[in-house]
Tab-separated table of C-alpha atoms in Angstrom:
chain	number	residue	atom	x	y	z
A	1	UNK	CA	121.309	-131.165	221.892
A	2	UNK	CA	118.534	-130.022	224.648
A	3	UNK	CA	120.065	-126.140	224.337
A	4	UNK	CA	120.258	-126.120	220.643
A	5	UNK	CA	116.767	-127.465	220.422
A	6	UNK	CA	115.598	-124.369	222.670
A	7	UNK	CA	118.154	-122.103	220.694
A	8	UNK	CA	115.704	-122.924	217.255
A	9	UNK	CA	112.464	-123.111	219.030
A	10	UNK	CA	112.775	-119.371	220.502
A	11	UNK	CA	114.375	-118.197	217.289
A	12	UNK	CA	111.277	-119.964	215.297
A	13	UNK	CA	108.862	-118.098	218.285
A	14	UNK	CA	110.396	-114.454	218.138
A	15	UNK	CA	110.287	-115.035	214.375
A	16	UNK	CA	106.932	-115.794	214.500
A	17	UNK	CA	105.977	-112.372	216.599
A	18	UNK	CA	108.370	-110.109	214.399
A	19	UNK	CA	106.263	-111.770	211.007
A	20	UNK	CA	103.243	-111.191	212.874
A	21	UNK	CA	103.709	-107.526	213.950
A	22	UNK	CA	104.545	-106.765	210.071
A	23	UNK	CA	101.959	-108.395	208.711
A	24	UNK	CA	99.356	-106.547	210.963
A	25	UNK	CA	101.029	-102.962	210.096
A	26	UNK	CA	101.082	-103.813	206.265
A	27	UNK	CA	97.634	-105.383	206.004
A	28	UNK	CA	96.043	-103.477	208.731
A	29	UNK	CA	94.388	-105.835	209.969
A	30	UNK	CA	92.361	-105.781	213.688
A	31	UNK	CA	93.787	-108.730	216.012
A	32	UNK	CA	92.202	-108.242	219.499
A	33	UNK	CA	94.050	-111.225	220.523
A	34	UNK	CA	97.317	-110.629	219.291
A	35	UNK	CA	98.644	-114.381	220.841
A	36	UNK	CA	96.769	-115.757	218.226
A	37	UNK	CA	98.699	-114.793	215.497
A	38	UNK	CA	100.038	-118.373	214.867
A	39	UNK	CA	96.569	-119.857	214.683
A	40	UNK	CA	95.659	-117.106	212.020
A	41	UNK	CA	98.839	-117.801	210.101
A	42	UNK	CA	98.294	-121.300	210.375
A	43	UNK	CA	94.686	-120.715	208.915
A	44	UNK	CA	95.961	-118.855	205.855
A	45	UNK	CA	99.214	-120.065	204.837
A	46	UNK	CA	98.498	-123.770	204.762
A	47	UNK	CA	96.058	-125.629	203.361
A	48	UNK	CA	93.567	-126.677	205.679
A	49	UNK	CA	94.466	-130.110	206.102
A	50	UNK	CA	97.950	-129.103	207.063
A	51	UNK	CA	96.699	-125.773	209.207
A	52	UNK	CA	94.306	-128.628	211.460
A	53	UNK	CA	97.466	-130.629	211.523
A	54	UNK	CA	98.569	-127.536	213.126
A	55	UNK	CA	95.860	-126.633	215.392
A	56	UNK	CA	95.973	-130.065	216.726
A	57	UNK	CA	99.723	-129.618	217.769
A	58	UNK	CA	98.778	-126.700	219.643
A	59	UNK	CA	95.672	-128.195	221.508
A	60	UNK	CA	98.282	-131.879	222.195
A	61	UNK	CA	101.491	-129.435	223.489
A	62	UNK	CA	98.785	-127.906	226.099
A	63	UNK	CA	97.154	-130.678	226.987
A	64	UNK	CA	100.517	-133.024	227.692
A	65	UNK	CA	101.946	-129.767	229.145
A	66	UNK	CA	98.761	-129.511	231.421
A	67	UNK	CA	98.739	-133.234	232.355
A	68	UNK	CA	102.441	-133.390	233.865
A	69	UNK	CA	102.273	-129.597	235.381
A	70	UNK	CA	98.821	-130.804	237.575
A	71	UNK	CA	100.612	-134.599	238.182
A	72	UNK	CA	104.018	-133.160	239.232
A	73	UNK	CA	102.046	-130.727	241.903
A	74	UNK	CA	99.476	-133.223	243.329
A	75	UNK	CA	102.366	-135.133	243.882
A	76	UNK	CA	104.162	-132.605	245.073
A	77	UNK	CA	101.297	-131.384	247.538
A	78	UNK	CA	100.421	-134.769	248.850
A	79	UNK	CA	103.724	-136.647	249.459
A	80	UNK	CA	106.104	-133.428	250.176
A	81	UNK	CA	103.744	-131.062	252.323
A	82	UNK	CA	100.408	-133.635	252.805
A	83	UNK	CA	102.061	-136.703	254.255
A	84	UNK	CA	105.809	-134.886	255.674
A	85	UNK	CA	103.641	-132.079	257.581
A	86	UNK	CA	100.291	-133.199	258.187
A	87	UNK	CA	99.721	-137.077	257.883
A	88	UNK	CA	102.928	-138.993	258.423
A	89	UNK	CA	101.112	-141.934	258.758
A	90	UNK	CA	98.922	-141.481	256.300
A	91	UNK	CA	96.908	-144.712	254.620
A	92	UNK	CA	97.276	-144.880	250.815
A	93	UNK	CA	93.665	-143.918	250.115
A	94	UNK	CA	93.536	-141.080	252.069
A	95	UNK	CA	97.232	-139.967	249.986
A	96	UNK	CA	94.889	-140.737	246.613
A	97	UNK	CA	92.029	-138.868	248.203
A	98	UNK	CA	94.252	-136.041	248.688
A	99	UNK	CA	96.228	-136.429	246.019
A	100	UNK	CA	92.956	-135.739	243.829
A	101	UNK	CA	91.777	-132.532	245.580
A	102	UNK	CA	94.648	-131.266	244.845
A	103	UNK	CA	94.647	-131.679	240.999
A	104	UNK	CA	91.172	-130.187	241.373
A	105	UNK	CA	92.532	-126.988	243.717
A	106	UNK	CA	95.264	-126.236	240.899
A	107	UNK	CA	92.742	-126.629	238.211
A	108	UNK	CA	90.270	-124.416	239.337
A	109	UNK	CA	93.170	-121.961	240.664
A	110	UNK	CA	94.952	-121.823	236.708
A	111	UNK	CA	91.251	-121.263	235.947
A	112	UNK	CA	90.834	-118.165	237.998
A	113	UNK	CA	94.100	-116.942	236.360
A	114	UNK	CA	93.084	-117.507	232.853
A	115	UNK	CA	89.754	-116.328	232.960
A	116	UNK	CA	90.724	-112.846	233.309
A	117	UNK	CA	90.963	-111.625	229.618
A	118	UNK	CA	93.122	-109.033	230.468
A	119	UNK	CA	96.316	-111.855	231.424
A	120	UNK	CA	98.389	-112.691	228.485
A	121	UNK	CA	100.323	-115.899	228.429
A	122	UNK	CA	103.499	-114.222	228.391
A	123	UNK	CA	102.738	-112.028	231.968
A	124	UNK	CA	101.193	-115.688	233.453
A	125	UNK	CA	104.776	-117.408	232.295
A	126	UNK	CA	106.303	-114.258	233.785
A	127	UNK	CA	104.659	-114.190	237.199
A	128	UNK	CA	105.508	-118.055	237.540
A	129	UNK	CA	108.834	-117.714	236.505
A	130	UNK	CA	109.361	-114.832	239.030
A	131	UNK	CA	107.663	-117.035	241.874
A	132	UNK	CA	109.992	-119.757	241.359
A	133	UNK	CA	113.245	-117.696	240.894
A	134	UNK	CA	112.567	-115.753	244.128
A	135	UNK	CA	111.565	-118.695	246.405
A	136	UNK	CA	113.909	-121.136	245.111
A	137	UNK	CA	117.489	-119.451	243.478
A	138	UNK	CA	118.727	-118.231	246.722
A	139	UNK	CA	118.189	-121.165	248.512
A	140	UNK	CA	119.855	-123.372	245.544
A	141	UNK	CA	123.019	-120.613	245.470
A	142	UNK	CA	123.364	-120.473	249.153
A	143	UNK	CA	122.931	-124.478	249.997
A	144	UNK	CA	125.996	-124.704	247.275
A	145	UNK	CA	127.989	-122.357	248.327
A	146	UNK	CA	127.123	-121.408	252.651
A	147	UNK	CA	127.179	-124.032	254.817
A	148	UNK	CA	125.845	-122.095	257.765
A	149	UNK	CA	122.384	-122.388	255.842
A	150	UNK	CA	119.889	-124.552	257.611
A	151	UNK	CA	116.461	-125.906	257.519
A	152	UNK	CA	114.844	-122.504	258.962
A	153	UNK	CA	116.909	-120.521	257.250
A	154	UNK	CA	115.586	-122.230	253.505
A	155	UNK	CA	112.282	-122.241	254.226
A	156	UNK	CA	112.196	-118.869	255.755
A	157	UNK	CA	113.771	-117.900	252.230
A	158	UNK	CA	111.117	-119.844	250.026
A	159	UNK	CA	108.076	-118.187	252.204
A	160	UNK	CA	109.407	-114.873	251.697
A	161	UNK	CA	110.126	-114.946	247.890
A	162	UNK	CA	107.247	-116.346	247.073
A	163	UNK	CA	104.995	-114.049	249.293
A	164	UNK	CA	106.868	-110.607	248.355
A	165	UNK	CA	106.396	-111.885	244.171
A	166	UNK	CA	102.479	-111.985	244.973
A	167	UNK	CA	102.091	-108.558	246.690
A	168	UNK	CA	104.024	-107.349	243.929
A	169	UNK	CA	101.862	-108.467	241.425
A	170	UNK	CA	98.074	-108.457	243.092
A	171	UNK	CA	99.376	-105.680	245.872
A	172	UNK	CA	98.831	-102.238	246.156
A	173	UNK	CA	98.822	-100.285	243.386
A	174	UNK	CA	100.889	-96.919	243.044
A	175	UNK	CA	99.528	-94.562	239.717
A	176	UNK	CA	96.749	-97.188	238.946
A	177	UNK	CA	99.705	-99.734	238.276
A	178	UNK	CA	100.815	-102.867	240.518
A	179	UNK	CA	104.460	-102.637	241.676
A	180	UNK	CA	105.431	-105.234	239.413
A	181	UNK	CA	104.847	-102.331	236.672
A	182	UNK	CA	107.303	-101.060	238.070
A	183	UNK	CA	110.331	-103.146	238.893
A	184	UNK	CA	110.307	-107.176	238.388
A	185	UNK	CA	108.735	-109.242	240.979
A	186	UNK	CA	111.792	-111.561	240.626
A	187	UNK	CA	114.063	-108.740	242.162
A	188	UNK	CA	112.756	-107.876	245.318
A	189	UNK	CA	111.299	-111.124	245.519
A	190	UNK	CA	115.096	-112.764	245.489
A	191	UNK	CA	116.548	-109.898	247.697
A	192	UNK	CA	114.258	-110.540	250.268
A	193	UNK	CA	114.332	-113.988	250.076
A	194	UNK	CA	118.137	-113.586	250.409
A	195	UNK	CA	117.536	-111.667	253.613
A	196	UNK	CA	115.991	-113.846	255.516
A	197	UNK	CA	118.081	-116.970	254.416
A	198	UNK	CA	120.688	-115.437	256.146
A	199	UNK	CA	118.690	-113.752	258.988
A	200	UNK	CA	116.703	-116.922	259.999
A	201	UNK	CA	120.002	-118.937	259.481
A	202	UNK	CA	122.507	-117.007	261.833
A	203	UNK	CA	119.772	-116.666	264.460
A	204	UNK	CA	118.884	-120.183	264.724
A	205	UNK	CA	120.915	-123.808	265.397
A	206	UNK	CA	123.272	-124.337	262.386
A	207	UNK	CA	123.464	-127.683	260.280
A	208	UNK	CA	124.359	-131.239	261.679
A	209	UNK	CA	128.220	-131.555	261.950
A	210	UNK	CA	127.619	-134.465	259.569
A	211	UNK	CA	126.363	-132.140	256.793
A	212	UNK	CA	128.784	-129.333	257.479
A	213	UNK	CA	131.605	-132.251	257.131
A	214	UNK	CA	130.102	-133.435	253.521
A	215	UNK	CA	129.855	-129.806	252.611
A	216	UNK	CA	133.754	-129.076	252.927
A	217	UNK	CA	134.644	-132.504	252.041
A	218	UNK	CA	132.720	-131.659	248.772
A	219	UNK	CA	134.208	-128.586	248.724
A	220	UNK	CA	137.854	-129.628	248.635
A	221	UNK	CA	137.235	-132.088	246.045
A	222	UNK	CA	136.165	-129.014	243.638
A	223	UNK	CA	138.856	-127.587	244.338
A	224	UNK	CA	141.581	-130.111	244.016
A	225	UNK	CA	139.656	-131.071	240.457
A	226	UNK	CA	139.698	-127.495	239.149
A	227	UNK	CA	143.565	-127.325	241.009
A	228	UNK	CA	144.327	-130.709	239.484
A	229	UNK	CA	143.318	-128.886	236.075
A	230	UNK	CA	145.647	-125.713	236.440
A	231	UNK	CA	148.298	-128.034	237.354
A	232	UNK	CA	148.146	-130.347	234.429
């Protein structure tokens, strides 16, 4: 149900853009912004109790979208790098304390990114998709499938993903473009990230025996479940 949900909402979206890029050639009409093509369609095509209806959508899917994105990292800030790095003993005030200054650090950093009017939404989305793919994906391929991969060895990965997607994007510039004109952060971002998974991991002390053991004990049950399949 979740995947044919998604199937109709980027149909309805690209829709939306192909309209919108015909209606500005036909009518020739001058859209500085052209991400606001739904609000001017909504303006238009609906009467305006229906089109506010509309606007109001828009402004509640940001804000709800906003609220869990700045929970989810204050939480994530506070409990998984705050209080496991910093402040193991932490009191529960100080954790709120922190857990606050961190809302406000990611609010006024997604307000330094938005205020330039050159970013688009889309390029934003793009960038934070790349960041994520590059710091996490190898380390989520190689935990499920390496079982020399170790603690180093992941977060040697994440660091390097995520740092080789930002000097892609706000590095030096080749032709008066960024590199990420060029080729998608995502790709050298992930190579790299690949790299030193594998570097950091063969150079330093490999897993606990216990996790090596659940590794290949998951491992055979795969494989006597996709066996057991064949078989039958």
């Amino acid at each position: 149900i979740g995947i044919s949900w998604m199937t109709v909402s980027i149909i309805g979206a690209m829709a939306t853009g192909f309209v919108g890029i015909a209606y500005v050639a036909e009518t020739k009409m001058s859209l500085p912004d052209a991400e606001t093509i739904f609000i001017i369609f909504s303006q238009f095509l609906f009467h305006p109790l229906i089109g506010g209806f509309l606007l109001a959508a828009i402004l509640a899917a940001i804000m709800s979208t906003i609220s869990s994105q700045l929970l989810v990292s204050s939480s994530s800030l506070t409990e998984d790098f705050y209080k496991a790095f910093l402040r193991k003993d932490a009191s529960d005030k100080e954790l709120v304390f922190v857990g606050r200054m961190s809302v406000l650090a990611v609010s006024l950093v997604a307000i330094w990114l938005a205020w330039n009017p050159e970013n688009t939404i889309l390029s934003l989305v793009s960038n934070a998709w790349a960041g994520f793919g590059a710091a996490f994906g190898p380390v989520v391929i190689l935990s499920l499938f390496w079982k020399r991969m170790n603690r180093n060895g992941a977060l040697a990965g994440m660091l390097a993903g995520a740092i080789t997607v930002l000097f892609w994007i706000y590095g030096p510039t080749f032709g008066g473009e960024h590199l990420s004109a060029y080729v998608y952060e995502i790709v050298p971002g992930f190579i790299l990230s690949t790299l030193a998974i594998i570097i950091f991991s063969k150079f330093t002390a490999e897993p606990e025996q216990e996790l090596q053991d659940k590794f290949v004990e998951m491992e055979s049950v795969i494989d006597d479940y996709y066996h057991g399949d064949k078989k039958g």
